């Protein structure tokens, strides 16, 4: 075993342990567990980070910097109108409160360009349009996959709710549909991964 192979094996084992620890501690997104568990047991692949997609309410500071935003509420599932309104009415910590639908994001690691290309082929087959190689080093390739089902808009500024309930209802219905589409694409990706990656 050469140096690059040894390094890859160590990296893969470390990520595998981290993932199964997160599952044990109930910190892993349940929609990702089946896919990531399968990938962890393959010879040449691992997952380094993942999020299955979610609906969130974000507390934003005055300057609107989303990188420094804090979670007001988050759900990795469809959301009911009543619970969304309850959370919007809850006191916010910052000036602005934003509704956001995040699509899935997944980082996959492998040990060769050939294997990285296999992942990209699966993403195309699944219809995932945002995928590419982020890291390309000897014995280590990281591929990023991002879904496209997203939404983002302000719901409250300085304590004042900006949207009528009817508008919020229609928008939430759309967000829930998009989230379901997001999860269905993940399931399709897993189906193709199980066929193509051993």
Coordinates of N, CA and C in Angstrom, one line a residue:
X1 N 0.8 -1.2 0.0 CA 0.0 0.0 0.0 C 0.9 1.3 0.0
X2 N 0.7 2.1 -1.0 CA 1.5 3.4 -1.0 C 1.0 4.4 -0.1
X3 N 1.7 5.5 0.0 CA 1.4 6.6 0.9 C 0.0 7.2 0.7
X4 N -0.4 7.4 -0.6 CA -1.7 8.0 -0.9 C -2.8 7.1 -0.5
X5 N -2.6 5.8 -0.7 CA -3.6 4.8 -0.4 C -3.8 4.7 1.2
X6 N -2.7 4.7 1.9 CA -2.7 4.7 3.3 C -3.5 5.9 3.9
X7 N -3.1 7.1 3.3 CA -3.8 8.3 3.7 C -5.3 8.3 3.4
X8 N -5.7 7.8 2.3 CA -7.1 7.7 1.9 C -7.8 6.8 2.9
X9 N -7.2 5.6 3.2 CA -7.8 4.7 4.1 C -8.1 5.3 5.5
X10 N -7.1 6.1 6.0 CA -7.2 6.8 7.3 C -8.3 7.8 7.2
X11 N -8.4 8.6 6.2 CA -9.4 9.6 6.0 C -10.8 9.0 6.0
X12 N -10.9 7.9 5.2 CA -12.2 7.2 5.0 C -12.7 6.7 6.4
X13 N -11.8 6.1 7.1 CA -12.1 5.5 8.5 C -12.6 6.6 9.4
X14 N -11.8 7.7 9.4 CA -12.2 8.8 10.3 C -13.6 9.3 10.0
X15 N -13.9 9.6 8.7 CA -15.3 10.1 8.4 C -16.3 9.0 8.7
X16 N -16.0 7.8 8.5 CA -17.0 6.7 8.8 C -17.3 6.7 10.3
X17 N -16.3 6.8 11.1 CA -16.5 6.8 12.6 C -17.3 8.1 13.0
X18 N -17.0 9.2 12.4 CA -17.7 10.5 12.7 C -19.2 10.3 12.3
X19 N -19.5 9.7 11.2 CA -20.8 9.6 10.7 C -21.6 8.7 11.6
X20 N -21.1 7.5 11.9 CA -21.8 6.5 12.8 C -22.0 7.0 14.2
X21 N -21.1 7.9 14.7 CA -21.2 8.5 16.0 C -22.4 9.5 15.9
X22 N -22.5 10.3 14.8 CA -23.6 11.2 14.7 C -24.9 10.5 14.6
X23 N -25.0 9.3 14.0 CA -26.2 8.5 13.9 C -26.6 8.1 15.3
X24 N -25.6 7.6 16.1 CA -25.8 7.1 17.4 C -26.3 8.2 18.3
X25 N -25.8 9.4 18.1 CA -26.2 10.5 19.0 C -27.4 11.3 18.4
X26 N -28.0 10.7 17.4 CA -29.2 11.2 16.7 C -29.0 12.7 16.2
X27 N -27.8 12.9 15.7 CA -27.4 14.2 15.1 C -27.4 14.2 13.6
X28 N -27.6 13.0 13.0 CA -27.6 12.8 11.6 C -29.0 13.0 11.0
X29 N -29.2 13.7 9.9 CA -30.5 13.8 9.3 C -31.0 12.4 8.9
X30 N -32.2 12.1 9.3 CA -32.7 10.7 9.1 C -32.8 10.4 7.6
X31 N -33.1 11.4 6.8 CA -33.2 11.2 5.3 C -31.9 10.8 4.7
X32 N -30.8 11.1 5.4 CA -29.4 10.8 4.8 C -28.8 9.5 5.4
X33 N -29.4 8.9 6.4 CA -28.8 7.8 7.1 C -28.6 6.6 6.2
X34 N -29.6 6.2 5.4 CA -29.5 5.0 4.6 C -28.4 5.2 3.5
X35 N -28.5 6.4 2.8 CA -27.5 6.6 1.8 C -26.1 6.7 2.3
X36 N -25.9 7.5 3.4 CA -24.5 7.6 3.9 C -24.0 6.3 4.5
X37 N -24.9 5.5 5.1 CA -24.5 4.2 5.7 C -24.0 3.3 4.6
X38 N -24.7 3.3 3.4 CA -24.3 2.5 2.3 C -22.9 2.9 1.8
X39 N -22.7 4.2 1.6 CA -21.5 4.8 1.1 C -20.3 4.5 2.0
X40 N -20.6 4.6 3.3 CA -19.5 4.3 4.3 C -19.0 2.9 4.2
X41 N -19.8 1.9 3.8 CA -19.4 0.5 3.7 C -18.8 0.2 2.3
X42 N -18.8 1.1 1.4 CA -18.1 0.8 0.1 C -16.6 0.9 0.3
X43 N -15.9 0.3 -0.6 CA -14.4 0.3 -0.5 C -13.7 1.7 -0.8
X44 N -14.3 2.4 -1.8 CA -13.6 3.6 -2.3 C -14.3 4.9 -2.1
X45 N -15.3 4.9 -1.3 CA -16.0 6.2 -1.1 C -16.4 6.5 0.4
X46 N -16.6 7.7 0.7 CA -17.0 8.2 2.0 C -17.8 9.5 1.9
X47 N -18.6 9.8 2.9 CA -19.2 11.1 2.9 C -18.6 11.9 4.0
X48 N -18.2 13.2 3.7 CA -17.6 14.0 4.7 C -18.5 14.9 5.4
X49 N -19.6 15.3 4.8 CA -20.6 16.1 5.4 C -21.9 16.1 4.6
X50 N -23.0 16.3 5.3 CA -24.3 16.2 4.5 C -25.4 16.9 5.3
X51 N -26.4 17.4 4.5 CA -27.6 17.9 5.0 C -28.7 17.5 4.0
X52 N -29.8 17.0 4.5 CA -30.8 16.4 3.6 C -31.7 17.5 3.0
X53 N -31.6 18.7 3.5 CA -32.6 19.8 3.1 C -33.5 20.1 4.2
X54 N -33.9 21.3 4.3 CA -34.7 21.7 5.5 C -35.4 23.1 5.3
X55 N -36.4 23.3 6.1 CA -37.1 24.6 6.2 C -36.6 25.3 7.4
X56 N -36.1 26.6 7.3 CA -35.6 27.2 8.5 C -36.2 28.7 8.6
X57 N -36.2 29.2 9.8 CA -36.4 30.6 10.1 C -35.1 31.1 10.7
X58 N -34.5 32.1 10.0 CA -33.2 32.6 10.4 C -33.3 34.0 11.0
X59 N -32.6 34.2 12.2 CA -32.5 35.5 12.7 C -31.3 36.2 12.1
X60 N -31.6 37.3 11.4 CA -30.5 38.1 10.7 C -30.2 39.4 11.4
X61 N -28.9 39.7 11.4 CA -28.5 41.0 12.0 C -28.9 42.1 11.0
X62 N -28.7 43.3 11.5 CA -29.0 44.6 10.8 C -28.4 44.6 9.4
X63 N -27.2 44.1 9.2 CA -26.5 44.2 8.0 C -26.9 43.1 7.0
X64 N -27.8 42.2 7.5 CA -28.3 41.1 6.6 C -27.3 40.0 6.3
X65 N -26.2 39.9 7.1 CA -25.2 38.9 6.8 C -25.7 37.5 7.2
X66 N -26.0 36.7 6.1 CA -26.6 35.3 6.4 C -25.5 34.4 7.0
X67 N -24.2 34.7 6.8 CA -23.2 33.8 7.4 C -23.2 33.9 8.9
X68 N -23.6 35.0 9.4 CA -23.7 35.2 10.9 C -25.1 35.0 11.4
X69 N -26.0 34.5 10.6 CA -27.4 34.3 11.1 C -27.5 33.2 12.1
X70 N -28.5 33.3 12.9 CA -28.7 32.2 13.9 C -30.1 31.6 13.6
X71 N -30.1 30.3 13.9 CA -31.4 29.5 13.7 C -32.4 30.0 14.7
X72 N -33.6 30.4 14.2 CA -34.7 30.8 15.0 C -35.5 29.5 15.2
X73 N -35.7 28.7 14.1 CA -36.4 27.4 14.1 C -35.9 26.6 12.9
X74 N -35.9 25.3 12.9 CA -35.6 24.5 11.7 C -36.3 23.2 11.8
X75 N -36.7 22.7 10.6 CA -37.4 21.5 10.4 C -36.8 20.7 9.2
X76 N -36.5 19.4 9.4 CA -36.1 18.5 8.3 C -37.3 17.7 7.9
X77 N -38.4 18.4 7.6 CA -39.6 17.7 7.2 C -40.6 18.8 6.8
X78 N -41.8 18.4 6.3 CA -42.8 19.4 5.9 C -43.3 20.1 7.2
X79 N -43.7 21.4 7.0 CA -44.1 22.2 8.1 C -45.6 22.5 8.0
X80 N -46.2 22.5 9.2 CA -47.6 22.9 9.2 C -47.7 24.5 9.4
X81 N -48.8 25.1 8.8 CA -48.9 26.5 8.8 C -49.0 27.0 10.3
X82 N -49.7 26.3 11.1 CA -49.9 26.7 12.5 C -48.6 26.8 13.3
X83 N -47.7 25.8 13.1 CA -46.4 25.8 13.8 C -45.5 26.9 13.2
X84 N -45.6 27.2 11.9 CA -44.8 28.2 11.3 C -45.2 29.6 11.9
X85 N -46.5 29.8 11.9 CA -47.0 31.1 12.5 C -46.6 31.3 13.9
X86 N -46.7 30.2 14.7 CA -46.3 30.3 16.1 C -44.8 30.7 16.2
X87 N -44.0 30.1 15.4 CA -42.5 30.4 15.4 C -42.2 31.8 14.9
X88 N -43.0 32.3 13.9 CA -42.8 33.7 13.4 C -43.2 34.7 14.5
X89 N -44.2 34.4 15.2 CA -44.7 35.3 16.3 C -43.7 35.3 17.5
X90 N -43.0 34.2 17.7 CA -42.1 34.2 18.8 C -41.0 35.3 18.7
X91 N -40.6 35.8 19.8 CA -39.7 36.9 19.8 C -38.4 36.5 19.1
X92 N -37.9 37.5 18.2 CA -36.7 37.2 17.5 C -35.5 37.9 18.2
X93 N -34.3 37.5 18.0 CA -33.1 38.1 18.6 C -32.5 39.2 17.8
X94 N -32.8 39.2 16.5 CA -32.1 40.1 15.6 C -33.2 41.0 14.9
X95 N -32.8 41.9 14.1 CA -33.7 42.9 13.4 C -34.6 42.2 12.4
X96 N -34.1 41.2 11.7 CA -34.8 40.5 10.6 C -35.0 39.1 10.8
X97 N -36.2 38.6 10.4 CA -36.5 37.1 10.4 C -36.8 36.7 9.0
X98 N -36.0 35.7 8.5 CA -36.1 35.2 7.2 C -36.6 33.8 7.1
X99 N -37.5 33.5 6.2 CA -37.9 32.1 5.9 C -36.9 31.6 4.8
X100 N -36.5 30.3 5.0 CA -35.5 29.8 4.0 C -35.8 28.3 3.8
X101 N -35.8 27.9 2.5 CA -35.8 26.5 2.2 C -34.4 26.1 1.6
X102 N -33.7 25.3 2.3 CA -32.4 24.8 1.9 C -32.5 23.5 1.2
X103 N -31.9 23.3 0.1 CA -31.9 22.0 -0.5 C -30.8 21.1 0.1
X104 N -30.7 19.8 -0.3 CA -29.7 19.0 0.2 C -28.3 19.4 -0.2
X105 N -27.3 19.1 0.6 CA -25.9 19.3 0.2 C -25.2 18.1 0.7
X106 N -24.3 17.6 -0.2 CA -23.6 16.3 0.2 C -22.2 16.4 -0.4
X107 N -21.2 16.1 0.5 CA -19.8 16.0 0.1 C -19.4 14.5 0.1
X108 N -18.9 14.1 -1.0 CA -18.5 12.7 -1.2 C -17.0 12.6 -1.5
X109 N -16.3 11.7 -0.8 CA -14.9 11.6 -1.0 C -14.6 10.3 -1.7
X110 N -13.5 10.3 -2.5 CA -13.0 9.0 -3.2 C -11.5 9.1 -3.4
X111 N -10.9 8.1 -4.0 CA -9.5 8.0 -4.1 C -8.9 8.2 -5.5
X112 N -9.8 8.4 -6.5 CA -9.2 8.5 -7.8 C -10.2 9.3 -8.7
X113 N -9.6 9.9 -9.8 CA -10.4 10.7 -10.7 C -11.5 9.8 -11.4
X114 N -11.1 8.6 -11.7 CA -12.0 7.7 -12.3 C -13.3 7.5 -11.4
X115 N -13.0 7.3 -10.1 CA -14.2 7.1 -9.1 C -15.0 8.4 -9.0
X116 N -14.3 9.5 -9.0 CA -15.0 10.8 -8.9 C -15.9 11.0 -10.1
X117 N -15.4 10.6 -11.3 CA -16.3 10.7 -12.5 C -17.5 9.8 -12.4
X118 N -17.3 8.6 -11.8 CA -18.5 7.7 -11.6 C -19.6 8.4 -10.8
X119 N -19.2 9.2 -9.7 CA -20.2 9.9 -8.9 C -20.9 11.0 -9.8
X120 N -20.1 11.7 -10.6 CA -20.7 12.7 -11.4 C -21.6 12.2 -12.5
X121 N -21.3 11.0 -13.0 CA -22.2 10.3 -13.9 C -23.5 9.9 -13.2
X122 N -23.5 9.5 -12.0 CA -24.7 9.2 -11.2 C -25.5 10.4 -11.0
X123 N -24.8 11.5 -10.7 CA -25.6 12.8 -10.4 C -26.3 13.2 -11.7
X124 N -25.7 13.1 -12.8 CA -26.3 13.5 -14.1 C -27.5 12.6 -14.4
X125 N -27.4 11.3 -14.1 CA -28.4 10.3 -14.3 C -29.6 10.6 -13.4
X126 N -29.3 11.1 -12.2 CA -30.4 11.5 -11.3 C -31.0 12.8 -11.5
X127 N -30.4 13.6 -12.4 CA -30.9 15.0 -12.7 C -30.4 16.0 -11.7
X128 N -29.3 15.7 -11.0 CA -28.7 16.7 -10.1 C -27.8 17.6 -10.9
X129 N -28.2 18.9 -11.1 CA -27.4 19.7 -12.0 C -26.2 20.4 -11.3
X130 N -26.3 20.6 -10.0 CA -25.1 21.2 -9.4 C -24.2 20.2 -8.7
X131 N -23.2 19.8 -9.4 CA -22.3 18.8 -8.8 C -20.9 19.1 -9.5
X132 N -19.9 19.0 -8.7 CA -18.5 19.2 -9.2 C -17.4 18.7 -8.3
X133 N -16.2 18.6 -8.8 CA -15.1 18.2 -8.0 C -14.5 19.4 -7.3
X134 N -14.5 19.4 -6.0 CA -14.0 20.5 -5.2 C -12.5 20.4 -4.8
X135 N -12.1 19.2 -4.5 CA -10.7 18.9 -4.2 C -10.2 17.8 -5.1
X136 N -9.0 18.0 -5.7 CA -8.4 17.0 -6.5 C -6.9 16.9 -6.2
X137 N -6.6 16.0 -5.3 CA -5.2 15.7 -4.8 C -4.9 14.3 -5.1
X138 N -3.7 13.9 -5.0 CA -3.3 12.5 -5.2 C -3.9 11.7 -4.2
X139 N -4.8 10.7 -4.6 CA -5.4 9.8 -3.6 C -6.6 10.4 -2.9
X140 N -7.0 11.7 -3.2 CA -8.2 12.3 -2.5 C -8.9 13.2 -3.4
X141 N -10.2 12.9 -3.7 CA -11.1 13.7 -4.5 C -12.3 14.0 -3.7
X142 N -12.8 15.2 -3.6 CA -14.0 15.5 -2.9 C -15.0 16.1 -3.9
X143 N -16.2 15.5 -4.0 CA -17.2 16.0 -4.9 C -18.4 16.6 -4.1
X144 N -18.8 17.8 -4.6 CA -19.9 18.4 -3.9 C -21.2 18.3 -4.7
X145 N -22.3 17.9 -4.1 CA -23.6 17.9 -4.7 C -24.6 18.8 -4.0
X146 N -25.3 19.6 -4.8 CA -26.2 20.5 -4.1 C -27.5 20.5 -4.9
X147 N -28.6 20.3 -4.2 CA -30.0 20.3 -4.8 C -30.3 21.8 -5.3
X148 N -31.4 21.9 -6.0 CA -31.8 23.2 -6.5 C -33.1 23.7 -6.0
X149 N -33.7 23.0 -5.1 CA -35.0 23.4 -4.5 C -34.8 24.3 -3.4
X150 N -34.8 25.6 -3.7 CA -34.6 26.6 -2.6 C -35.6 27.8 -2.7
X151 N -35.7 28.5 -1.5 CA -36.6 29.7 -1.4 C -36.0 30.5 -0.3
X152 N -36.2 31.8 -0.4 CA -35.6 32.7 0.7 C -36.4 34.0 0.6
X153 N -36.9 34.5 1.8 CA -37.6 35.8 1.8 C -37.8 36.2 3.3
X154 N -37.8 37.6 3.5 CA -38.0 38.1 4.9 C -39.5 37.9 5.3
X155 N -39.7 37.5 6.6 CA -41.1 37.4 7.1 C -41.4 38.4 8.2
X156 N -40.3 39.0 8.8 CA -40.6 39.9 9.9 C -39.4 40.8 10.0
X157 N -39.6 42.1 10.1 CA -38.6 43.1 10.3 C -38.9 44.0 11.5
X158 N -38.0 44.1 12.5 CA -38.2 44.8 13.7 C -39.5 44.5 14.4
X159 N -39.8 43.2 14.5 CA -41.0 42.8 15.2 C -42.3 42.8 14.4
X160 N -42.2 43.4 13.2 CA -43.5 43.5 12.3 C -43.5 42.4 11.3
X161 N -44.6 41.6 11.4 CA -44.8 40.6 10.4 C -45.2 41.2 9.0
X162 N -44.5 40.8 8.0 CA -44.6 41.4 6.7 C -45.7 40.8 5.8
X163 N -46.0 39.5 6.1 CA -46.9 38.8 5.2 C -48.3 38.4 5.8
X164 N -49.3 38.5 4.9 CA -50.6 38.1 5.3 C -50.6 36.6 5.5
X165 N -51.5 36.0 6.3 CA -51.6 34.6 6.6 C -51.9 33.8 5.3
X166 N -52.7 34.3 4.4 CA -53.1 33.6 3.2 C -51.9 33.5 2.3
X167 N -51.1 34.5 2.2 CA -49.9 34.5 1.4 C -48.9 33.5 1.9
X168 N -48.8 33.5 3.3 CA -47.9 32.6 4.0 C -48.3 31.2 3.7
X169 N -49.6 30.9 3.8 CA -50.1 29.6 3.6 C -49.8 29.0 2.2
X170 N -50.0 29.9 1.1 CA -49.7 29.5 -0.2 C -48.2 29.2 -0.4
X171 N -47.4 30.1 0.2 CA -45.9 30.0 0.1 C -45.4 28.8 0.8
X172 N -46.0 28.5 1.9 CA -45.5 27.3 2.7 C -45.9 26.0 1.9
X173 N -47.1 26.0 1.3 CA -47.5 24.8 0.5 C -46.4 24.6 -0.6
X174 N -46.0 25.7 -1.2 CA -45.0 25.6 -2.3 C -43.7 25.1 -1.7
X175 N -43.3 25.6 -0.6 CA -42.0 25.2 0.1 C -42.1 23.7 0.4
X176 N -43.2 23.2 1.0 CA -43.4 21.8 1.3 C -43.3 20.9 0.1
X177 N -43.9 21.4 -1.0 CA -43.8 20.6 -2.3 C -42.3 20.5 -2.8
X178 N -41.6 21.6 -2.7 CA -40.2 21.7 -3.1 C -39.4 20.8 -2.2
X179 N -39.7 20.8 -0.9 CA -38.9 19.9 0.0 C -39.1 18.5 -0.3
X180 N -40.4 18.1 -0.6 CA -40.7 16.7 -1.0 C -39.9 16.3 -2.2
X181 N -39.9 17.2 -3.2 CA -39.2 17.0 -4.5 C -37.7 16.8 -4.2
X182 N -37.2 17.6 -3.3 CA -35.8 17.5 -2.8 C -35.5 16.1 -2.3
X183 N -36.4 15.6 -1.3 CA -36.2 14.3 -0.7 C -36.3 13.2 -1.7
X184 N -37.2 13.3 -2.7 CA -37.4 12.3 -3.7 C -36.2 12.2 -4.6
X185 N -35.5 13.3 -4.9 CA -34.3 13.3 -5.7 C -33.2 12.6 -4.9
X186 N -33.1 12.8 -3.6 CA -32.2 12.1 -2.8 C -32.4 10.6 -2.8
X187 N -33.6 10.2 -2.7 CA -34.0 8.7 -2.8 C -33.5 8.2 -4.1
X188 N -33.8 8.9 -5.2 CA -33.4 8.5 -6.6 C -31.9 8.4 -6.7
X189 N -31.2 9.3 -6.1 CA -29.7 9.3 -6.1 C -29.2 8.1 -5.4
X190 N -29.8 7.8 -4.2 CA -29.4 6.6 -3.4 C -29.6 5.3 -4.2
X191 N -30.8 5.2 -4.9 CA -31.1 4.1 -5.7 C -30.0 3.8 -6.8
X192 N -29.6 4.9 -7.4 CA -28.6 4.9 -8.5 C -27.2 4.6 -7.9
X193 N -26.9 5.1 -6.7 CA -25.6 4.8 -6.0 C -25.5 3.4 -5.7
X194 N -26.6 2.8 -5.2 CA -26.6 1.3 -4.8 C -26.4 0.4 -6.1
X195 N -26.8 0.9 -7.2 CA -26.6 0.1 -8.5 C -25.2 0.3 -9.0
X196 N -24.6 1.5 -8.9 CA -23.4 1.8 -9.5 C -22.1 1.7 -8.7
X197 N -22.3 2.0 -7.4 CA -21.1 2.0 -6.5 C -21.1 0.8 -5.6
X198 N -20.0 0.0 -5.6 CA -19.8 -1.1 -4.8 C -18.7 -1.0 -3.8

